[in-house]
Each structure stands twice: as C-alpha cells, then as structure tokens.
C-alpha cells in the first residue's frame, strides 16, 4: 500500500467560498449539459414553443369574410359600408337588404361577421341625432370576434370624427371607448404577434427556470446526494448561490435567444435599450429562482416539485395580463395579479421593445421586480438554511 | 484548540434521543470512540443505526442529549467540525452522471482543497482503492464494490479525523468486501476513528469494539471477544435434515432458550444451569438427530442479548 504522506490544509475564507461556488456551478452545468433532456427543456423547447405559439396565436383581423346588410339604401349607408371593406381587415362576401337575412347567415355559421346599417341611418345623421350600426359576430372564435368587433368600432369612431369635423362641430360625447385607441397606437398595423412575443418570452422563462431549479434540488434529495453535500463545510448561502447562478445564466441566455427569434422571425422591433430588458430579466429571474428553490426545499420528491411548480405556473400565466387584459378580470383578483412577477416583466418588455421606453419610464415596474426579487430570494435563502442547514 | 481536540474523543454521543412521530428511533444512546479505534454499531434493520449515525454527523437534531465530533456539538456544526469528519451514507449519495474524477473534483472543491493538495490526495486515494484505471467512468456504471470505494475516497479526500460509515459493505461482492476491510484497518492504524453500522455479525466481530443496538437502545457494548467470553449459556449444534421436525421436538426440552436454523441443522442455546437436564432428556427422548456442543459465537451473543433485553 502506498504511504500517505500528504498534509491537508484546506483553504479558508474568501478563497474557499470562491472554490466551493466554482465547484457547485461547474457541477451543475456539467450535469445539465450532459443530460439531453435538460438541453431540450432549457434551450430547444423555448424556441420551438415561441415559433409554434407565435404562429398559432393570431389575434389579427385579416380579410375577415363579412356580410353587409344595408336596410337604409342611401348614399350615406353605402359610403359607410364601402369604407369598411376598403381596407385589408374585412372582405365583402355579399350585400343583402335585411337584418333578418344577415342574422340567419351568422347563426348558421355560414359567415363569421355581419354589419347591419338600419333604416333611418342617413335621416338620423342629417338630423344630427345619434344613430346605430349593428355588428353580428360568430363568437366561436372569441379572439377574432373581439378583435373584429373592435375593428368595426374603431372604423366607426374614425368615421364619426370625420363627419363631426366636416360639419365643423366640436367633438361629441358619443365617441367609442378610448382603450381601443391606445392599443392601436402602439401597434398601428394591428400585428398581434409583436404584442404577443414579450408575453411568450416571460412565460417561457417562468416555466423553464422554475421547473429546473425546483426539480434540481428535489433530485439531490431523492438521490441522496444532498445528504453528502450537507456534511461538507459548505455554507447555506454558498449552496443557494451555486444552485441559482447557473440557471440565472441559462435564463438570460434563453431571454437573448427568444428576443433573437422574436426579431428575426416575427419582426418584433427593438426600439428601446436592451440593457433594461436584461436588467429586468435578472430581477425577474431572482424571483423565479427563489420560488423554484423554495419548492425544491419543501418537496420530498421530484414528482412533488413538478406538481407544485405547475400549480404556481398556471395562475401566474393566466393572471399576468399576457393573453387576457388584467382590466377584464374580476376585481377581487386585482391584489393577486399585483403579486405576479410576470406582469411587470411583460410590461417592461413591451415598453422597451414596442414603445422605446427607457429605465426612467419603467421605473415603477423595475422597482416592483426588484422588490419581489429581493424578498423572495432572501426568504428562500432563509428557508433553505432552516430546512437543510 | 488542539489540546481540546486531542484530549476529547473523536466521536461521542451522550444520552441521544430522537423520535419520528411516535417512533422512538434512538433512545438514550451514549457511546464514545477514540482516535485509532474501529467501532461497530450492530443491529437488525430498523434498530436505529442510521438515525444514530445521522445524529452524530449533525444531519439530524437530537430531541435529547448531545452528539459531538472532536469535542464540538454536531448539530450546531460549523465548517471546522465538518472539515474533520467523513461520512458515507447508507444509500447512493454520489452523482451517477458524473465520472469518478468529476465526483472527486466536486467534493474536493467543497472541502476547499488547493489544486496541488487535491492532486496528491486523489492520486493516493485512487491508488489505495485501485480505481485509477476507471477515473473517467461514470459513477452509475461502477460495480457495487467500486462505487463504495469511490464513496470512501470522497469521504477521505480532506483527511478527516473521524469516519462514519453506514453499512459500507451493503451490495458489495466478497472480494471487494475484503479489500474494503483491509483499507479500513490501514486507516485505523493511521489514527483515524471509524464508526460503522452493520447488520452483519461477522463484520461486527472484526471491530475493536461493538455496540449492540436494538429498538434504538444500546443493549451491550464491549470488544467482540469479551462479549463472547461473558456469554453464560451453552451452545449446541443439532444435525437435522428435517429441521422443522427437529425444531418442534426440541422446542419444549428443558433449558432451551433459543433455536435457530444454521447450515445443515439447528443451533440450540441452552441455559447453563439446565444443561444436564437438557442432555439427559435429549438422550432419553429417543431423538434421531445428532447433538454436539459447539463454541458460542458472536451471533449467539447478539441473539441472547436481544432476547434478554426484551
Ligand atoms: N425520516 C424518518 N421518518 C420517519 N421515521 C423514520 C425516519 N428515519 C427512520 N425512521 C424510523 O426510525 C426507526 C429506525 O430507523 P433507522 O435508523 O433507519 O434504522 P436502521 O438504520 O438500523 O435500519 C425505524 O422504525 C424507522 O422507520
Ligand atoms: Mg440503516
């Protein structure tokens, strides 16, 4: 047997901290990049999802087949309907002379949209009385229905304004809601994909980082390796950092990839400073990784961790305002949506990318993200130390 | 500080108690292991061995009593304590998807070894465990014996003063098992304190000292030979092909305290005071089996101590 003459004097202080952290990070990255499924989950799945979702979810109104019902049969009603179908949004499939016919066509599902100009339209306008136009929509495709309805409303609003202006009258009270206008303002071509990509990026980061950190810690428990780590002189803080930094790095890389795909494939503009997006991304990741580790620390098995992660992910996505506007949710949910880190991050991304906003404009969102990040991150560190230390 | 360390036992438990719900896994356990001593904690599954070891290394907080490593309280363990302790859990605890080298590298970093120091230690440990040739092999592709040797190497990287092993030969082939034991003896000769848990009596008999654990209690503790010497009953061996019939017939003879199947027959433990009566009845009862006295062994000791304890 070989003589054992080596003298072992462990490094201490900052040197040891750096050494341990390096060891943990290298190990974590090695394991991740050796596991094909992990690479798929972390790098490839987000790209594919972005491409698929980006193409599948189409909120644009584009050549919607539209039946026109002209009961008034005047020059005014014809001008109104011609103007409606002049653009790309609506495609005229026919003109009928009764609302009854239009209604039966839409209810039978033969046409998704009908616009009815009732008798008396021209007379009302001439007498400067408020008048009505009826929109019949097949609600089966609810997104399309809402957007088509909004588009008709927007067109109508523009026309009324033109009429008012032509008569030299001050703007009336019967204007359509302002919110349509804001939306159109930042996305003038009504291209919903541009609006959609930031939301997808935020939710992809959410899914990837939360699941991976939660499962990672649970796996160490399940496979017994945590037991071995915990009898080394490793401190709780070092373990915490070692378990989050590698995934923060991967998360930021993912963010870059998603933004890249967004610009190349979906022509998302990059109007503002990218640094702000990545800074916000870092803060956002602090919250996600903290929650991930919290789940990992409390779960006994990887299975439990996965279930718990999705239990949080689903409402986080639904309540983020990324697909359904937060304004449309019940008021009692309002406080819940404020605890959701997805919401401010989506707002930052939309602000920077679409509007060219900078850190100053987005200060409220950045402060919210930083606050959440610090609270969750330090809370998770404390729990981890208590549960495992 | 070194005075305190050298004068105190390497590992020590004082009145340790640990419950899980209603189960009392460890109850009033006290023991003390000196540098250079090989101590075996023996007991059947569920006796509380793993719990006792986890309390000692500071992975569990005791409900009562205190565990110490080199004089420092285990569950309040700081880095200094852990730097002097090596622990090998019962179940797999290394990274299966990392190679031998990568596992060692990782634990070397956690223990804060400089790269020179690390290289020397790894060369030495891979040498004595004969794993040098397999350095690049993934841990989950190792045989049971090689895996345990790697786990041992990882636990020894930082030259601990005390080594705690939970069933180190579980799932290990006989050859590797012998090699592991030789390795342990060498380490102990170099002054390491070793505490190992095992359900195997033959392994316990090879320790300097053993503690018999049952239902969380230490029911006896001494050198194996001393425990055998203090054995007060007599042991017999009955050769019987039809063991069940023999067992039924012998069960009610005077002085019979325990019967256990063994090789081609039965081992019978008889109270010394009733030995005469037992032999007379065996002869007169026209038994067709062959009876001969045999030397009591460590297994007999454990069996009888357990019965006495209940
Ligand atoms: N984490 C735990 N939770 C609940 N019960 C436990 C736990 N660990 C051990 N026990 C119980 O404590 C007793 C002793 O177990 P253990 O220490 O594993 O014994 P051994 O290692 O000797 O087989 C058993 O009854 C076991 O079920
Ligand atoms: Mg055990």
XYZ file of C-alpha atoms and ligand atoms in Angstrom:
727
model
C 0.000 0.000 0.000
C 1.178 3.496 -0.833
C 2.405 5.636 2.021
C 0.077 8.516 2.777
C 2.352 11.443 3.394
C 0.276 14.327 2.115
C -0.539 17.090 4.513
C -4.013 18.507 4.019
C -4.646 22.098 4.851
C -7.950 23.309 3.496
C -8.162 26.772 2.005
C -10.229 29.159 4.112
C -12.066 32.476 3.827
C -12.943 34.085 0.523
C -10.746 31.646 -1.373
C -12.774 28.720 -0.061
C -16.038 30.465 -0.899
C -14.936 31.021 -4.482
C -13.649 27.471 -4.763
C -16.907 25.996 -3.464
C -19.068 28.178 -5.627
C -16.995 27.292 -8.669
C -17.295 23.609 -7.807
C -21.061 23.823 -7.478
C -21.564 25.824 -10.660
C -19.302 23.596 -12.736
C -21.045 20.507 -11.426
C -24.468 21.951 -12.096
C -23.572 22.960 -15.665
C -21.862 19.625 -16.329
C -24.921 17.713 -15.244
C -27.214 19.966 -17.219
C -25.328 19.838 -20.474
C -24.727 16.114 -20.194
C -28.444 15.466 -19.967
C -30.009 15.650 -23.407
C -33.484 16.125 -21.956
C -32.251 19.125 -19.994
C -30.781 20.775 -23.060
C -34.094 20.165 -24.776
C -36.039 21.669 -21.910
C -33.749 24.632 -21.383
C -32.672 25.603 -24.871
C -34.660 23.982 -27.616
C -38.183 23.797 -26.211
C -38.432 27.572 -25.664
C -37.506 28.244 -29.289
C -39.962 25.730 -30.648
C -42.709 26.951 -28.364
C -42.114 30.518 -29.350
C -42.286 29.611 -33.036
C -45.372 27.458 -32.674
C -47.243 29.758 -30.324
C -46.200 32.797 -32.288
C -47.701 31.371 -35.427
C -50.691 29.708 -33.846
C -51.984 32.621 -31.834
C -53.084 35.132 -34.352
C -55.100 37.983 -32.996
C -55.039 39.930 -36.232
C -58.150 40.609 -38.222
C -57.176 39.891 -41.702
C -59.687 39.623 -44.560
C -62.499 38.539 -42.271
C -65.382 37.422 -44.516
C -68.086 39.985 -43.863
C -71.706 40.134 -44.933
C -73.140 43.619 -45.335
C -76.825 44.321 -44.694
C -77.962 47.664 -45.972
C -81.517 48.389 -44.855
C -81.185 52.109 -45.380
C -80.113 52.057 -49.034
C -78.866 55.623 -49.087
C -75.638 57.239 -50.291
C -74.552 57.597 -46.624
C -75.078 53.918 -45.816
C -73.260 52.814 -48.976
C -70.339 55.145 -48.225
C -70.108 53.768 -44.703
C -70.059 50.125 -45.851
C -67.689 50.754 -48.749
C -65.248 52.432 -46.398
C -65.434 49.466 -44.020
C -64.442 46.934 -46.652
C -61.918 49.147 -48.402
C -59.023 48.069 -46.181
C -57.495 44.610 -45.591
C -59.418 43.851 -42.431
C -62.793 42.903 -43.924
C -63.650 41.091 -47.097
C -67.101 41.716 -48.508
C -68.879 38.444 -49.241
C -72.184 39.980 -50.262
C -74.753 42.683 -49.662
C -78.295 41.900 -48.513
C -81.149 44.251 -47.666
C -82.457 42.876 -44.373
C -81.014 42.377 -40.907
C -83.064 39.161 -40.707
C -81.120 37.506 -43.515
C -77.797 38.612 -42.024
C -78.768 37.184 -38.652
C -79.685 33.788 -40.055
C -76.447 33.625 -42.073
C -74.319 34.334 -38.988
C -76.260 31.989 -36.701
C -75.934 29.225 -39.261
C -72.179 29.735 -39.182
C -72.016 30.484 -42.903
C -70.333 33.790 -42.294
C -68.406 34.938 -39.192
C -69.351 38.584 -39.282
C -72.172 40.781 -40.491
C -72.555 44.557 -40.286
C -76.091 45.952 -40.434
C -76.943 49.548 -41.250
C -80.578 50.016 -40.084
C -83.239 52.032 -41.807
C -83.085 55.726 -40.833
C -79.266 55.895 -40.747
C -78.985 58.758 -43.227
C -82.018 60.504 -41.740
C -80.518 60.406 -38.222
C -77.225 61.770 -39.468
C -78.992 64.538 -41.348
C -80.968 65.484 -38.236
C -77.778 65.258 -36.131
C -79.334 62.561 -33.963
C -77.162 59.735 -32.633
C -77.522 56.656 -34.770
C -76.650 52.962 -34.584
C -74.870 50.318 -36.598
C -75.329 46.679 -35.662
C -72.460 44.160 -35.653
C -73.292 40.454 -35.665
C -70.362 38.241 -34.705
C -69.865 34.493 -34.539
C -68.356 34.189 -31.040
C -66.935 30.711 -31.713
C -63.519 32.205 -32.285
C -63.671 34.621 -29.396
C -60.379 36.365 -30.047
C -61.323 37.048 -33.593
C -64.788 38.138 -32.543
C -63.486 40.660 -30.050
C -60.872 41.991 -32.386
C -63.267 42.191 -35.330
C -65.793 43.973 -33.174
C -63.124 46.405 -32.021
C -62.027 46.992 -35.576
C -65.559 47.855 -36.626
C -65.853 50.154 -33.630
C -62.563 51.844 -34.442
C -63.585 52.368 -38.043
C -66.919 53.754 -36.929
C -65.275 56.097 -34.485
C -62.965 57.430 -37.170
C -65.881 57.982 -39.481
C -67.894 59.786 -36.859
C -64.943 62.034 -36.119
C -64.552 62.759 -39.830
C -68.250 63.601 -40.057
C -68.068 65.828 -37.000
C -65.017 67.590 -38.358
C -66.619 68.004 -41.800
C -69.540 69.790 -40.167
C -67.213 71.927 -38.118
C -68.775 70.832 -34.864
C -66.856 70.253 -31.584
C -66.160 66.606 -30.671
C -69.319 64.976 -29.330
C -69.825 62.744 -26.305
C -70.782 59.665 -28.303
C -67.203 58.590 -29.004
C -66.147 54.946 -28.789
C -64.074 53.855 -25.757
C -60.543 55.174 -25.580
C -58.887 51.873 -24.862
C -59.173 50.766 -28.464
C -57.244 53.790 -29.432
C -54.321 53.111 -27.042
C -53.861 49.631 -28.334
C -53.855 50.673 -31.907
C -51.461 53.445 -31.119
C -48.561 51.146 -30.073
C -49.260 48.507 -32.614
C -50.541 50.519 -35.553
C -50.525 47.656 -38.009
C -52.653 45.692 -35.501
C -49.994 42.956 -35.661
C -50.759 40.894 -32.565
C -47.604 38.757 -32.791
C -45.417 41.696 -31.987
C -47.524 42.313 -28.964
C -47.512 38.632 -28.090
C -43.783 37.767 -28.188
C -42.823 39.568 -24.943
C -45.526 37.635 -23.111
C -44.314 34.342 -24.523
C -40.731 35.177 -23.553
C -41.772 35.924 -19.976
C -43.811 32.764 -19.583
C -41.117 30.582 -21.131
C -38.557 31.907 -18.655
C -41.058 31.246 -15.913
C -41.636 27.633 -16.865
C -38.034 26.764 -17.590
C -36.343 28.271 -14.553
C -38.996 27.371 -12.012
C -39.210 23.754 -13.057
C -35.486 23.233 -13.423
C -34.449 24.721 -10.072
C -37.265 23.052 -8.157
C -36.547 19.669 -9.734
C -32.798 20.091 -9.356
C -32.918 20.459 -5.601
C -35.565 17.752 -5.224
C -33.393 15.409 -7.263
C -30.450 15.949 -4.912
C -32.740 14.955 -2.078
C -34.200 11.983 -3.837
C -30.857 10.587 -4.922
C -29.227 11.107 -1.524
C -26.550 13.467 -2.824
C -27.852 16.322 -0.686
C -27.029 14.274 2.404
C -23.433 14.009 1.231
C -23.179 17.701 0.379
C -24.562 18.734 3.739
C -21.766 17.040 5.677
C -19.161 19.108 3.851
C -18.161 22.547 5.154
C -20.402 24.124 2.516
C -22.472 27.007 3.890
C -26.166 27.502 3.148
C -25.510 30.746 1.261
C -22.950 29.100 -1.000
C -25.291 26.235 -1.749
C -28.056 28.698 -2.546
C -25.909 30.683 -4.952
C -24.481 27.562 -6.506
C -27.982 26.329 -7.194
C -29.239 29.613 -8.690
C -26.392 31.285 -10.578
C -26.052 28.602 -13.272
C -29.766 28.798 -14.017
C -29.810 32.577 -13.930
C -27.123 32.405 -16.599
C -29.100 29.923 -18.662
C -32.253 32.022 -18.171
C -30.548 35.138 -19.511
C -29.231 33.187 -22.481
C -32.778 31.970 -23.115
C -34.021 35.533 -22.948
C -31.468 36.516 -25.576
C -32.483 33.603 -27.798
C -36.179 34.417 -27.508
C -35.541 38.062 -28.337
C -33.411 36.949 -31.270
C -36.140 34.714 -32.656
C -38.695 37.444 -31.994
C -36.787 39.959 -34.080
C -35.747 37.620 -36.907
C -38.919 35.643 -37.307
C -41.678 37.913 -36.067
C -40.042 41.265 -36.815
C -40.509 42.473 -33.260
C -38.943 45.934 -33.120
C -36.186 46.712 -30.618
C -36.930 50.344 -30.022
C -35.502 50.862 -26.530
C -32.352 49.960 -24.589
C -31.830 46.178 -24.458
C -29.863 46.575 -21.241
C -33.080 47.467 -19.451
C -34.718 44.260 -20.688
C -31.821 42.157 -19.408
C -31.657 44.040 -16.134
C -35.374 43.450 -15.633
C -34.810 39.847 -16.712
C -32.210 39.423 -13.981
C -34.574 40.780 -11.338
C -37.409 38.644 -12.678
C -35.174 35.569 -12.545
C -34.313 36.263 -8.899
C -37.975 35.821 -8.026
C -38.401 32.739 -10.187
C -35.257 31.016 -8.941
C -36.116 31.856 -5.345
C -39.559 30.317 -5.724
C -38.024 27.328 -7.515
C -35.608 26.640 -4.674
C -38.350 27.138 -2.127
C -40.378 24.440 -3.841
C -37.313 22.223 -4.082
C -36.592 22.679 -0.382
C -40.130 21.800 0.670
C -40.823 18.964 -1.782
C -39.717 15.473 -0.921
C -39.595 14.124 -4.453
C -39.110 15.406 -7.985
C -42.713 14.473 -8.685
C -43.964 16.703 -5.889
C -41.710 19.521 -7.023
C -43.059 19.303 -10.557
C -46.680 19.359 -9.440
C -46.068 22.293 -7.091
C -44.241 24.215 -9.821
C -47.119 23.856 -12.253
C -49.584 24.705 -9.537
C -47.895 28.119 -9.394
C -47.099 28.475 -13.077
C -50.651 28.151 -14.366
C -52.208 31.033 -12.405
C -49.069 33.119 -12.874
C -49.522 32.909 -16.622
C -53.289 33.345 -16.579
C -53.130 36.350 -14.276
C -50.218 38.025 -15.991
C -52.301 40.014 -18.431
C -50.347 38.475 -21.239
C -53.320 36.976 -23.059
C -56.286 38.412 -21.171
C -56.088 42.042 -20.113
C -55.840 42.436 -16.349
C -58.549 45.101 -16.580
C -61.017 42.439 -17.672
C -60.513 40.286 -14.579
C -62.780 40.296 -11.540
C -61.766 42.998 -9.093
C -61.142 40.592 -6.227
C -58.305 39.135 -8.297
C -56.634 42.504 -8.580
C -54.400 42.122 -5.471
C -53.364 38.656 -6.664
C -52.249 39.998 -10.016
C -50.080 42.509 -8.201
C -48.083 39.675 -6.613
C -47.355 38.245 -10.008
C -43.815 38.930 -11.277
C -44.812 38.057 -14.839
C -46.927 41.162 -15.172
C -44.298 43.870 -14.562
C -41.747 41.970 -16.629
C -44.111 41.737 -19.603
C -44.788 45.441 -19.189
C -41.076 46.229 -19.222
C -40.516 44.154 -22.339
C -43.439 45.667 -24.202
C -42.395 49.109 -23.093
C -38.820 48.763 -24.237
C -39.391 46.777 -27.406
C -42.557 48.338 -28.802
C -42.584 51.778 -27.298
C -38.875 52.512 -26.935
C -39.277 53.213 -23.232
C -36.198 53.515 -21.018
C -35.415 52.748 -17.401
C -36.969 56.015 -16.257
C -40.349 55.341 -17.888
C -40.381 51.847 -16.491
C -39.132 52.698 -13.019
C -42.341 51.522 -11.267
C -42.125 48.097 -12.897
C -38.386 47.812 -12.233
C -38.872 48.734 -8.592
C -41.657 46.157 -8.283
C -39.477 43.473 -9.845
C -36.520 44.363 -7.622
C -38.694 44.339 -4.506
C -40.194 40.950 -5.339
C -36.782 39.572 -6.251
C -35.150 40.646 -3.006
C -37.994 39.465 -0.785
C -38.389 36.081 -2.445
C -34.676 35.486 -2.874
C -33.758 36.233 0.722
C -36.853 34.426 2.001
C -35.899 31.328 0.040
C -32.317 31.540 1.308
C -33.558 31.694 4.891
C -35.931 28.748 4.427
C -33.218 26.734 2.735
C -30.861 27.371 5.617
C -33.504 26.342 8.149
C -34.674 23.254 6.281
C -31.326 21.951 5.188
C -28.729 23.538 7.395
C -7.673 24.450 20.491
C -5.587 21.421 19.524
C -5.374 20.486 23.219
C -9.122 20.290 23.455
C -9.322 18.285 20.258
C -6.699 15.724 21.178
C -7.973 15.181 24.689
C -11.600 14.607 23.643
C -12.960 11.505 21.928
C -13.178 11.650 18.130
C -16.885 10.861 18.257
C -19.174 10.991 21.219
C -22.870 10.562 21.992
C -24.381 11.429 25.360
C -27.916 10.351 26.090
C -29.028 10.866 22.473
C -32.766 10.673 21.837
C -34.528 11.031 18.524
C -38.196 10.433 17.689
C -40.059 10.331 14.409
C -43.693 10.906 15.280
C -44.438 8.137 17.749
C -41.444 6.017 16.811
C -38.513 6.389 19.134
C -35.714 5.692 16.679
C -32.854 6.286 19.121
C -33.292 6.211 22.851
C -30.736 7.351 25.424
C -27.724 6.379 23.355
C -24.273 7.036 24.749
C -21.018 5.977 23.196
C -17.533 7.257 22.693
C -14.948 6.434 20.054
C -11.255 7.205 20.393
C -8.800 8.068 17.595
C -7.464 4.858 16.106
C -10.499 2.872 17.164
C -12.823 0.858 14.935
C -16.283 0.754 16.460
C -19.178 -1.267 15.075
C -22.803 -0.409 15.720
C -24.684 -3.664 15.136
C -28.380 -4.286 14.875
C -31.153 -5.534 12.619
C -32.976 -3.307 10.136
C -34.944 -0.626 11.933
C -32.771 -0.801 15.059
C -31.906 2.884 14.693
C -28.359 2.627 13.314
C -28.827 5.125 10.510
C -30.604 7.575 12.801
C -27.771 7.321 15.348
C -25.162 7.987 12.666
C -27.069 10.918 11.202
C -27.352 12.425 14.667
C -23.617 12.026 15.165
C -22.683 13.714 11.890
C -25.131 16.559 12.514
C -27.662 15.814 9.785
C -30.381 15.406 12.408
C -31.051 17.473 15.505
C -31.494 15.334 18.624
C -34.663 15.546 20.717
C -32.486 14.954 23.735
C -28.819 14.522 24.590
C -25.882 15.629 22.550
C -23.615 14.371 19.803
C -20.059 15.620 19.420
C -17.344 15.316 16.816
C -13.851 16.054 18.106
C -15.412 17.871 21.020
C -17.741 20.131 19.002
C -21.527 19.743 19.095
C -22.644 18.087 15.866
C -25.946 19.718 15.013
C -24.548 23.204 15.554
C -21.785 22.107 13.216
C -19.642 24.785 11.683
C -17.231 24.309 8.839
C -14.384 23.383 11.185
C -16.236 20.363 12.518
C -17.216 19.183 9.076
C -13.659 19.505 7.873
C -12.662 16.855 10.396
C -15.475 14.446 9.553
C -16.040 11.966 6.754
C -19.459 10.366 6.235
C -20.620 7.677 3.877
C -24.418 7.327 3.865
C -26.187 4.010 3.512
C -27.792 4.790 0.172
C -26.163 6.022 -3.021
C -25.019 9.559 -2.484
C -22.663 10.440 -5.319
C -23.540 11.851 -8.726
C -24.233 8.931 -11.030
C -23.980 11.094 -14.117
C -20.538 12.367 -13.206
C -17.302 10.411 -13.617
C -15.060 9.284 -10.757
C -12.768 12.232 -11.442
C -15.617 14.730 -11.581
C -17.147 13.473 -8.346
C -13.781 13.747 -6.595
C -13.189 17.177 -8.097
C -16.579 18.379 -6.845
C -16.092 17.181 -3.293
C -12.503 18.445 -3.337
C -13.851 21.914 -4.147
C -16.475 21.695 -1.417
C -13.808 20.738 1.094
C -11.669 23.624 -0.060
C -8.615 21.659 -1.193
C -5.985 23.527 -3.169
C -5.273 22.006 -6.559
C -1.846 20.666 -5.526
C -3.294 19.178 -2.418
C -6.220 17.773 -4.356
C -3.993 16.089 -6.931
C -1.896 14.421 -4.253
C -4.930 13.200 -2.344
C -6.657 11.864 -5.444
C -3.535 10.049 -6.625
C -3.177 8.468 -3.200
C -6.832 7.542 -2.718
C -7.341 6.190 -6.234
C -4.167 4.175 -5.659
C -5.307 2.545 -2.456
C -8.818 1.926 -3.772
C -7.438 0.646 -7.111
C -9.751 2.926 -9.047
C -7.055 4.763 -11.031
C -7.867 2.882 -14.238
C -11.533 3.859 -14.079
C -11.177 7.586 -13.463
C -13.275 8.529 -16.470
C -16.057 6.072 -15.821
C -19.423 7.420 -14.713
C -20.293 6.575 -11.120
C -23.537 4.847 -12.120
C -21.555 2.482 -14.330
C -19.444 1.195 -11.410
C -19.970 -2.127 -9.650
C -21.287 -2.033 -6.083
C -17.818 -2.518 -4.660
C -16.156 0.118 -6.832
C -18.929 2.547 -6.032
C -18.432 2.112 -2.299
C -14.684 2.570 -2.723
C -15.308 5.809 -4.589
C -17.682 6.962 -1.872
C -14.990 6.133 0.670
C -12.416 8.076 -1.340
C -14.751 11.085 -1.451
C -15.262 10.878 2.304
C -11.496 10.714 2.885
C -10.393 13.469 0.481
C -9.980 16.064 3.191
C -8.207 13.744 5.657
C -10.909 13.641 8.321
C -10.113 12.558 11.883
C -13.335 10.635 12.194
C -15.037 8.475 9.592
C -18.677 7.402 9.851
C -19.831 4.592 7.564
C -23.406 3.369 7.207
C -23.470 -0.265 6.045
C -20.366 0.191 3.908
C -20.374 -3.346 2.517
C -24.031 -3.486 1.578
C -24.286 -4.699 -2.026
C -20.561 -5.403 -2.281
C -19.097 -8.670 -3.607
C -16.963 -10.773 -1.207
C -13.619 -9.836 -2.776
C -14.290 -6.103 -2.661
C -15.650 -6.538 0.808
C -12.345 -7.982 1.992
C -10.458 -5.167 0.253
C -12.649 -2.576 1.927
C -11.957 -4.087 5.306
C -8.190 -4.113 4.701
C -8.452 -0.478 3.757
C -10.332 0.286 6.957
C -7.710 -1.412 9.104
C -4.963 0.626 7.435
C -6.838 3.852 8.044
C -7.486 2.978 11.667
C -3.796 2.126 12.125
C -3.012 5.631 10.883
C -5.074 7.019 13.754
C -8.478 7.525 12.161
C -11.521 6.930 14.356
C -14.058 4.795 12.484
C -17.688 4.210 13.378
C -19.539 1.791 11.164
C -23.082 0.484 11.203
C -23.755 -3.041 10.036
C -26.459 -5.683 10.294
C -23.832 -8.449 9.776
C -22.488 -10.226 12.839
C -19.362 -11.466 11.076
C -18.449 -7.880 10.262
C -19.206 -6.706 13.769
C -16.873 -9.367 15.116
C -14.000 -7.718 13.231
C -14.355 -4.380 15.020
C -12.283 -3.342 18.029
C -15.448 -2.683 19.922
C -19.111 -3.207 19.183
C -22.330 -1.748 20.435
C -25.440 -3.879 20.087
C -28.398 -1.719 19.106
C -31.972 -2.883 19.422
C -35.110 -0.794 19.247
C -32.964 2.326 19.485
C -31.252 1.169 22.694
C -27.680 0.113 23.224
C -28.169 -3.282 24.885
C -24.492 -4.260 25.202
C -21.117 -2.827 24.394
C -17.620 -4.322 24.539
C -14.888 -5.942 22.484
C -16.430 -8.831 20.499
C -14.185 -11.410 22.174
C -15.068 -10.092 25.620
C -18.772 -10.328 24.837
C -18.352 -13.922 23.704
C -16.312 -14.722 26.832
C -19.022 -13.257 29.036
C -21.634 -15.451 27.352
C -23.232 -17.537 30.085
C -25.265 -20.074 28.134
C -24.131 -23.148 26.233
C -24.350 -23.637 22.521
C -25.105 -26.924 20.733
C -25.391 -27.935 17.154
C -28.011 -30.445 16.061
C -27.555 -32.025 12.658
C -31.003 -32.472 11.134
C -32.132 -32.746 7.534
C -35.755 -32.283 8.633
C -35.204 -29.039 10.508
C -38.862 -28.257 11.161
C -39.494 -31.572 12.848
C -36.328 -31.189 14.922
C -37.310 -27.694 15.931
C -40.762 -28.834 17.069
C -39.285 -31.688 19.087
C -36.535 -29.633 20.714
C -38.668 -26.636 21.493
C -40.029 -27.920 24.780
C -36.910 -29.558 26.188
C -35.711 -28.114 29.499
C -33.346 -25.120 29.380
C -33.767 -24.421 25.655
C -33.629 -20.642 25.244
C -33.278 -20.262 21.518
C -33.299 -22.292 18.336
C -32.063 -21.013 15.034
C -31.590 -22.689 11.671
C -27.961 -22.933 10.726
C -26.394 -24.729 7.759
C -27.433 -28.405 7.787
C -29.184 -28.214 11.157
C -30.072 -26.138 14.178
C -28.144 -24.080 16.656
C -29.521 -24.514 20.145
C -28.788 -22.210 23.070
C -29.294 -23.790 26.464
C -29.169 -22.154 29.889
C -26.016 -23.387 31.673
C -27.946 -24.411 34.798
C -30.246 -26.692 32.796
C -27.580 -28.204 30.549
C -27.518 -31.538 32.416
C -31.276 -31.947 32.261
C -31.325 -30.946 28.594
C -28.742 -33.540 27.597
C -30.494 -36.267 29.625
C -33.888 -35.571 28.102
C -32.394 -35.380 24.595
C -30.845 -38.848 25.029
C -33.913 -40.429 26.645
C -36.472 -38.916 24.296
C -35.150 -41.166 21.597
C -34.275 -38.334 19.263
C -32.973 -39.482 15.916
C -30.717 -36.411 15.481
C -27.051 -35.918 16.313
C -26.221 -33.432 19.106
C -22.802 -31.885 19.766
C -21.549 -28.981 21.884
C -20.117 -26.056 19.971
C -18.279 -22.818 20.865
C -20.623 -19.856 21.268
C -20.044 -17.180 18.658
C -20.849 -13.521 18.302
C -24.177 -14.231 16.651
C -25.263 -16.270 19.696
C -24.272 -13.368 21.890
C -26.388 -10.929 19.908
C -29.367 -13.261 19.794
C -29.379 -13.905 23.535
C -28.729 -10.285 24.459
C -31.701 -9.265 22.320
C -33.938 -11.854 23.980
C -32.736 -10.768 27.424
C -33.356 -7.126 26.553
C -36.970 -7.853 25.676
N -37.007 10.143 8.370
C -37.746 9.271 9.083
N -39.058 9.479 9.247
C -39.819 8.626 9.964
N -39.342 7.536 10.556
C -38.036 7.256 10.433
C -37.170 8.113 9.680
N -35.919 7.604 9.728
C -36.005 6.475 10.469
N -37.267 6.269 10.891
C -37.735 5.142 11.748
O -36.822 5.025 12.823
C -36.522 3.684 13.060
C -35.033 3.446 12.934
O -34.667 3.543 11.574
P -33.148 3.525 11.080
O -32.375 4.460 11.896
O -33.165 3.748 9.625
O -32.721 2.035 11.408
P -31.564 1.141 10.745
O -30.604 2.031 10.063
O -30.960 0.422 11.896
O -32.233 0.202 9.807
C -37.359 2.867 12.106
O -38.540 2.479 12.774
C -37.672 3.836 11.012
O -38.905 3.539 10.427
Mg -29.942 1.991 8.145
